[in-house]
PDB file of C-alpha atoms in Angstrom:
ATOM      1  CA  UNK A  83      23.283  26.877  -4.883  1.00 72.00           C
ATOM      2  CA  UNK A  84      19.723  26.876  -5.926  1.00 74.00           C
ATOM      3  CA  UNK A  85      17.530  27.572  -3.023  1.00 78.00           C
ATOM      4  CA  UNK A  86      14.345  25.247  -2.594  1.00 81.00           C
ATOM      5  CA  UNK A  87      11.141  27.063  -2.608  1.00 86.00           C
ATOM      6  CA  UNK A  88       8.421  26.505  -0.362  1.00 88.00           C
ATOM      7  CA  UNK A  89       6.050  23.451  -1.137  1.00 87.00           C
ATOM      8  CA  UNK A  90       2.012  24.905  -1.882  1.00 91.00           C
ATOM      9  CA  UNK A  91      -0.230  23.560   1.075  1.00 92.00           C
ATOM     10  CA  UNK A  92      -2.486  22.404  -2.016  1.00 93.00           C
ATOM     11  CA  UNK A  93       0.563  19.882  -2.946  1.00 91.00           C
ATOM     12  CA  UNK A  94       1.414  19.010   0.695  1.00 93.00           C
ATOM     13  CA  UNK A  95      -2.479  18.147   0.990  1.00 93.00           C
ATOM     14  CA  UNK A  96      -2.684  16.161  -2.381  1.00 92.00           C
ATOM     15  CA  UNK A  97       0.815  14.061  -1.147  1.00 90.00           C
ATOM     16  CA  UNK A  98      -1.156  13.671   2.899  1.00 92.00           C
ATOM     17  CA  UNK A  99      -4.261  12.331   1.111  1.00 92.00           C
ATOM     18  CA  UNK A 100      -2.207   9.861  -1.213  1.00 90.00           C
ATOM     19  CA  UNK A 101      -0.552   8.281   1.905  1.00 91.00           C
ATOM     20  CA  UNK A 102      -3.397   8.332   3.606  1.00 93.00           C
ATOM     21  CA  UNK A 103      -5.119   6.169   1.412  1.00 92.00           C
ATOM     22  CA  UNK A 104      -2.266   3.771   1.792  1.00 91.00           C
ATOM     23  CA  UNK A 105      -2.236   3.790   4.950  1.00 93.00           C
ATOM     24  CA  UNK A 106      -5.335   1.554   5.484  1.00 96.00           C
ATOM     25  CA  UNK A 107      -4.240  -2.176   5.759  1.00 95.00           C
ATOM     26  CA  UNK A 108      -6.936  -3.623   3.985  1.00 97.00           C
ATOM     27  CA  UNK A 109      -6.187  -1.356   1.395  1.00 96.00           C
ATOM     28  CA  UNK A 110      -2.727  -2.550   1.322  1.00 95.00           C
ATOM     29  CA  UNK A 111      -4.160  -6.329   1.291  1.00 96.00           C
ATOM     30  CA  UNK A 112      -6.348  -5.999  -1.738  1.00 97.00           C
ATOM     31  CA  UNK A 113      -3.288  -4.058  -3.444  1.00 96.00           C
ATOM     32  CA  UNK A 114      -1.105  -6.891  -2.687  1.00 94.00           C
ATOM     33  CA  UNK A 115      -4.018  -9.227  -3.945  1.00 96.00           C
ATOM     34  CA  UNK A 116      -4.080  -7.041  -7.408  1.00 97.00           C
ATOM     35  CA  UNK A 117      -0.377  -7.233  -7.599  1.00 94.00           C
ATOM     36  CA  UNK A 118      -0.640 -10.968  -8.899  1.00 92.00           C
ATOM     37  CA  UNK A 119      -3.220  -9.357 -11.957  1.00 95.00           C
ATOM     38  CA  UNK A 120      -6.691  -8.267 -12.137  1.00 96.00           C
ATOM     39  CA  UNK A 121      -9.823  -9.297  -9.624  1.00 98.00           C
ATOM     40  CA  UNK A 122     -13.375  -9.094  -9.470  1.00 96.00           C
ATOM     41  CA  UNK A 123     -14.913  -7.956  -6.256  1.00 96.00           C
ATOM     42  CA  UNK A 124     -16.235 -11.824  -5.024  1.00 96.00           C
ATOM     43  CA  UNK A 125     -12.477 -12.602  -5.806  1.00 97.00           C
ATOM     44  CA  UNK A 126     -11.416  -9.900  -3.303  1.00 98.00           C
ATOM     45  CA  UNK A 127     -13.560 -10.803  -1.058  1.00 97.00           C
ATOM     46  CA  UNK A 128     -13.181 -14.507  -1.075  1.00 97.00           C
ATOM     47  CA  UNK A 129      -9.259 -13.804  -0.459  1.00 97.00           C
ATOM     48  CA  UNK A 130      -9.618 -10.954   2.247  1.00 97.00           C
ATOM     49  CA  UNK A 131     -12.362 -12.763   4.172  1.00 97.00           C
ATOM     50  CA  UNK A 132     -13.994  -9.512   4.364  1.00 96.00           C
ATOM     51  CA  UNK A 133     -17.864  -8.596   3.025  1.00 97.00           C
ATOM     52  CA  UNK A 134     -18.563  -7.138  -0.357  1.00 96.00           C
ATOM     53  CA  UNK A 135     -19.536  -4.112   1.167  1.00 97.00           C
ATOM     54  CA  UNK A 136     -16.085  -3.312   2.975  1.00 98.00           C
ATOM     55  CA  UNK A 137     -14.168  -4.542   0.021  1.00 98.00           C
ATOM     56  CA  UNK A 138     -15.882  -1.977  -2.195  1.00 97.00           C
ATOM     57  CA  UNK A 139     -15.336   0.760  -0.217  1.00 97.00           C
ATOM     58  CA  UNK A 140     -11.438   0.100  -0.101  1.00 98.00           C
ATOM     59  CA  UNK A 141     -11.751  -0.322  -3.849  1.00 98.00           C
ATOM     60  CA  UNK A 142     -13.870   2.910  -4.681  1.00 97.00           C
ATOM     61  CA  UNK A 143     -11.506   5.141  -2.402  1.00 97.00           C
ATOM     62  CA  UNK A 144      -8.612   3.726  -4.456  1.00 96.00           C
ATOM     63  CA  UNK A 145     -10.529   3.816  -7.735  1.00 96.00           C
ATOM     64  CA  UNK A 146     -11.055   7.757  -7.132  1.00 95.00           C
ATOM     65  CA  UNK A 147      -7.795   8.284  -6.012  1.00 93.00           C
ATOM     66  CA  UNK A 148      -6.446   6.589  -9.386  1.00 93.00           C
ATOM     67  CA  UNK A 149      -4.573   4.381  -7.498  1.00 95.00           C
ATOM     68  CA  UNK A 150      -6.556   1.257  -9.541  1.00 97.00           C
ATOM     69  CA  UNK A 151      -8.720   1.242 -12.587  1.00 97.00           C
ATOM     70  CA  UNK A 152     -11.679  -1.384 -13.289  1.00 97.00           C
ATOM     71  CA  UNK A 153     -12.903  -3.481 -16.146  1.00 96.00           C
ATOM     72  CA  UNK A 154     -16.059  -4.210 -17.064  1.00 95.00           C
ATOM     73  CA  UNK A 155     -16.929  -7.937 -18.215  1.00 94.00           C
ATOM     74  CA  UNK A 156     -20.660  -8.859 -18.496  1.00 93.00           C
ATOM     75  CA  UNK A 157     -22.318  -8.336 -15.602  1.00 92.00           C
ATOM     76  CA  UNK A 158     -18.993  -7.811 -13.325  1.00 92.00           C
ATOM     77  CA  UNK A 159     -16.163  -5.529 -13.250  1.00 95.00           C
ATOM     78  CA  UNK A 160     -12.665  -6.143 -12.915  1.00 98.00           C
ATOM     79  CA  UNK A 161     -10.054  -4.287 -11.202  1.00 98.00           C
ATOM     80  CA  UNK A 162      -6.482  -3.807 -11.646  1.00 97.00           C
ATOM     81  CA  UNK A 163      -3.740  -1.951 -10.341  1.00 96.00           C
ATOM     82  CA  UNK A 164      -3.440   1.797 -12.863  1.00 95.00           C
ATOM     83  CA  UNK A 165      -0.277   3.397 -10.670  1.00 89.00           C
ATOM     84  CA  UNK A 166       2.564   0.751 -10.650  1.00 87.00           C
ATOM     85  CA  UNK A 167       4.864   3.066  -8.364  1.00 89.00           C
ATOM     86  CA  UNK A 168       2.471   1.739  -6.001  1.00 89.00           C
ATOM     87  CA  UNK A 169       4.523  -1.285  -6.025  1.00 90.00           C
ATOM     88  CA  UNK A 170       7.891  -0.017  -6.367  1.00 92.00           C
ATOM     89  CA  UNK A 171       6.838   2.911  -2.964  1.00 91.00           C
ATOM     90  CA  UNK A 172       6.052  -0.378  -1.061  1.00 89.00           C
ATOM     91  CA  UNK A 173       9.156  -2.001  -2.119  1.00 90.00           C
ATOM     92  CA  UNK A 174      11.177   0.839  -0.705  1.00 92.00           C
ATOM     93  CA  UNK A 175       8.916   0.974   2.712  1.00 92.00           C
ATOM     94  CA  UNK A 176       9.826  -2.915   3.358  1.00 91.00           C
ATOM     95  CA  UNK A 177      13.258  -2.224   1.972  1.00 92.00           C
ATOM     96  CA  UNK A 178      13.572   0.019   5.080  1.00 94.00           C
ATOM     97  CA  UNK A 179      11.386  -1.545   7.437  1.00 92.00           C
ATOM     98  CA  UNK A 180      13.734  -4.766   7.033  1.00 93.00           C
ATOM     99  CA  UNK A 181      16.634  -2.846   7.519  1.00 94.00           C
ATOM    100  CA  UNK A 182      15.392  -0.778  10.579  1.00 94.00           C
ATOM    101  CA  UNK A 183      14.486  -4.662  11.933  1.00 93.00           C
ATOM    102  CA  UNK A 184      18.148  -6.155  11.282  1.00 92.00           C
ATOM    103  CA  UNK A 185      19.926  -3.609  13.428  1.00 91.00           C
ATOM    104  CA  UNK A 186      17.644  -3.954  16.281  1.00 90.00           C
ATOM    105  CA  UNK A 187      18.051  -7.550  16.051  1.00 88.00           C
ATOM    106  CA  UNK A 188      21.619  -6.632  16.078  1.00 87.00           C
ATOM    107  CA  UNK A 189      21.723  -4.341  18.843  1.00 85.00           C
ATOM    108  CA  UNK A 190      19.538  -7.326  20.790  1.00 82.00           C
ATOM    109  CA  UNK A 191      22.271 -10.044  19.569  1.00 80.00           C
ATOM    110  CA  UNK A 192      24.858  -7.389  21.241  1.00 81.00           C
ATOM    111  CA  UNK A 193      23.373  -6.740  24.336  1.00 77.00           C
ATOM    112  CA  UNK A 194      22.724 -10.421  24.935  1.00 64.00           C
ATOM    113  CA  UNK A 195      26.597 -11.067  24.300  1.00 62.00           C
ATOM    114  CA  UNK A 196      27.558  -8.433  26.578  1.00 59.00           C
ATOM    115  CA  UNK A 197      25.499 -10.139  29.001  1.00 61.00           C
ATOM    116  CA  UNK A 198      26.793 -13.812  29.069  1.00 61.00           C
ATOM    117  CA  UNK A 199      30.125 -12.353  29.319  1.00 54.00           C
TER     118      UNK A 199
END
């Protein structure tokens, strides 16, 4: 059996700061919005009812982080979404947030059973 070794705190810091940046919902919103194809920023901001300002904060944070690239077109630029896993690591958090709902409604359909009983 092959033992595992120890993670580098550089690598554990790099992984924290990659979650971290999803874990801002508007973040998450503007992701979601750049899952249907590529936006410019009065786009995004038209859809998150947000300003410009906040919306391209979320976007530069994401932009350095690689997470999205951006397009330039005349005098606008527009983004899309560079790291697709993006999509399939939210896939698997709902996957398991749905699940972790269904047996609580579950264990709520029990206990109200057990009740009328």
């Amino acid at each position: 059996m092959v033992t595992p070794q120890p993670v580098p705190s550089e690598i554990i810091e790099q992984v924290a700061e990659y979650f971290n940046i999803l874990s801002n919902p508007m973040r998450l919103q503007i992701l979601n919005l750049l899952g249907d194809g590529e936006k410019c920023v009065q786009e995004l901001v038209e859809e998150t009812k947000t300003s410009q300002a906040n919306v391209s904060k979320h976007l530069k944070i994401m932009l350095q982080a690689g997470i999205i690239n951006r397009r330039p077109e005349g005098t606008s630029a527009y983004y899309y979404v560079e790291d697709s896993l993006i999509f399939e690591l939210s896939h698997l958090v709902c996957n398991r947030l749905a699940e972790k709902i269904e047996k609580q409604a579950l264990q709520f359909r029990n206990l109200t059973l057990a009740n009328k009983i």
